[in-house]
Amino acid sequence: MVYKKEGESLFFYAHSKKSGDFQYLKEHLEGVAALTRTFAGLFGMSELGYLAGLIHDVGKYSELFQQRVRGSQIPVDHSTAGAQWIMKPEVVIKYIGKFGFAPYLARLIAYVVAGHHGGLSNYGSIDEEGSLKHRLSKPKEEVPDWSIAWSELSICSQPLESNPMLRFGNLTTSNIAWKYSILGRMLYSCLVDADSTDTRDYCNDEDRRLMYKRSLPSISQLLERIDNFISELEKKAEKTIINNKRHQILENCRIRARDGQGIFTLSIPTGGGKTLSSLCFALHHAQRHELQRVIYVIPFLSIIDQTVEIFRNALGNEAVLEHHSNFDEQEYRENYGVEEVRKQKLAAENWDVPVVVTTSVQFFESLFSNKRSRCRKLHNIVKSVIVIDEAQSIPRGFLTPCLRVLEELVESYGCTVVLCTATHPSWEALGIRPTAIIQDQLSQQLVDTFKRVRVTMHGGATKSIPDSMTIDWMSQVKQALTIVNTRKHAKMLFDLSIKKQLIGVYHLSGRMCSKHCMEILKEIKDRLIHEKPCHVISTQLVEAGVDLDFPIVIRAFAGLDSIAQAAGRCNREGKQSVGEVHVFYPESHGMPFYGWMKETAIEAQNVLKYQQVDPLSPEAMKQYFDRIYGVADGRVREITDSKRIMELSRDKNKNLEIPYEEIASRFEMIEGEMFSIVIPFDEFARNLIHLHAKSKVHRSDIFRQLQSYSVSVYKREYTEWMNKGLLSDAGGIWYLNDMNYYDQATGLREPMRH
């Protein structure tokens, strides 16, 4: 193999630019090693990070890869080499240490090096194609020779004296596989982010310039901004009892932010200013404990836009990253410019900003993922304040693994967690003992002060309320919000309201794309502000956190948490002495026949039947959550870890053969086979569809922008639209080709009804 520059020195390349220039492999490996060492140093694993970074691409020293980087199309496995090398006993002793656990730390490095492109694999067996065991067992002839690497590479690392995992909190023989598996993902995150960053900085001059010229505010600067922002709001606010209690909540958050790190709960009634109070706590706490960032996790896309708007107004645009599937790139570009859009996209890859606002699905699925793109940001969760908004909304079947991973972030990675709720389960019964930011005495005062509604039950399990009566209730008032359980019921009530000639009627449901819903919500808020007739019929997408204030809310019977959320849209600002919430038992088409909503409705029914308590009282909520989480009958583990993720981890405590791919496949928070149909709702969407159709490859940037124009449907429905020729392919993105099937009031129509 002869690759020479001037003189007699051999030279090897890692990457090439479009300009024809090449990055030297030695420079790439040393650059990645330095970055990975820095990233992993945040959780005490700098030397393991350094080794992973230095050897991740040593396989590129092979002659076959050097032919490839110079233009050959031959496929080359370059990531098995480093994984095999680090597992050699003499290498383990020399570069990791002589202690008994050293080979297992070497195995973690092997996991991350072998998977730094394709993803973390199962440990598996020799016969399992693609598993780590299979790749470590590859014979020499299947791994191109790379030994010439040592002619120019040297390792600047000292072996460890003891197992660094011993510094992790609460390490036992019963949880070692769990902690070990998370450490593997963290090391993987450090490596793939370092690899991507170093490659980007060499190959893309414009992106490098954009990222390094950023001037991100410090936590101290953000704290000053949030305090000034809140101070101005309070100066303008009316001197009311409610605003006085909101101020008390804020002051309580500031005081408790001085506490040591751990898991906290922030339980505030709807309308108590939870969003700003929790952000205030997070920033004060982050400054006190020298933490890196605040990560705000929101369960529903329907409320993420308004949260981001509040944060940007308070902290400045450059401080806040909005990372979710419905990010409105068009509006962001119009407000901040093309360059800022690119910065947001790059920052979304690794969360390198002071404040991140994301979804529960994005956050938790990333923590259990095995994929490069999902895991890249994980090391930037270290030393953060993590605020879980509407924590009770974590899907029940994943609650235990979600709580356990939050505990591990606190115990081993320097995080603080805040579980925010208006109604909450008994956390202690679920295995954690959080500290309440709002103590019992003030908490009861808040419940009394913010009790702004009266709940009236109508009908019963054997006596349903006809749709016509629901419409009559709405017609008797100027403004009313009706929330139902199914898309079908929402559409039926809307059609009936039009037939009854109600004024100012709006429909909201998952049959409408997010862009459409946002436009409708703006109209609704405008009518509410100007006291115009406004009658809204919606599915539960408006329940949690959407800033609406109706004098009357009508709710089809559901779980008590859903009823409480619906009540939060009634008399929100306390303009009336009491708001009216009517809960009714709908006709059969208004209740799901199976699934989570059906089950929670039954449990709510049992609580109200046997306990005879106010549906919104703490007593009712405790009984309700104890029933749905299996506390009442001792089935917590079975119910809150339905995919047996924790059991899978416990099974590996003796051999630490972590099945990363299997864990990732089990942890899917959105279940059910759903298919997306893109709606050409406006000119921007149509242009994007046209652009993607012309592209010869899948454009992830276009795909992300079209998320806010998509509607999710079940496979049966998708097949029906496809069979009727109503969907067209734009390079792998399927879109509705006849807008006669998309109603401007109710969204996607059923083909057979047109």
XYZ file of C-alpha atoms in Angstrom, residues 474 480-484 486-498 503-524 527 534-542 548 550 711 742-749:
62
model
C -74.153 24.801 23.783
C -68.868 26.943 25.186
C -66.255 24.245 24.716
C -67.303 20.630 24.209
C -64.642 17.922 24.424
C -65.362 14.368 23.307
C -63.419 10.237 19.443
C -62.911 11.924 16.092
C -66.155 10.374 14.906
C -68.177 11.909 17.740
C -66.581 15.336 17.217
C -67.548 15.265 13.539
C -71.131 14.156 14.302
C -71.639 16.913 16.882
C -70.144 19.521 14.548
C -72.483 18.495 11.722
C -75.434 18.650 14.105
C -74.407 22.101 15.368
C -74.292 23.398 11.781
C -73.099 30.814 15.461
C -69.292 30.757 15.642
C -68.839 26.980 15.551
C -65.366 25.431 15.291
C -64.118 21.863 15.047
C -60.741 20.538 16.233
C -59.527 16.964 15.905
C -56.725 14.743 14.656
C -58.399 14.673 11.223
C -56.927 18.134 10.731
C -53.239 18.776 10.132
C -51.387 20.687 12.841
C -50.998 23.782 10.657
C -54.786 23.892 10.198
C -55.412 23.403 13.939
C -53.072 26.259 14.833
C -54.936 28.609 12.490
C -58.299 27.594 13.982
C -56.977 28.058 17.542
C -55.884 31.612 16.706
C -59.415 32.400 15.489
C -60.931 30.847 18.617
C -63.282 35.434 19.426
C -67.698 30.871 20.025
C -68.747 27.227 20.214
C -65.903 24.710 19.915
C -66.258 20.960 19.490
C -62.963 19.154 19.959
C -61.282 15.890 20.779
C -58.958 15.817 23.801
C -56.152 17.597 21.924
C -57.163 20.909 23.605
C -58.313 28.713 26.356
C -64.500 29.319 28.385
C -52.633 13.614 9.329
C -60.124 17.716 2.925
C -62.792 19.849 4.548
C -61.708 23.353 5.616
C -63.762 22.994 8.787
C -63.253 19.372 9.853
C -60.223 18.096 7.976
C -59.748 14.767 6.217
C -62.981 13.231 4.943
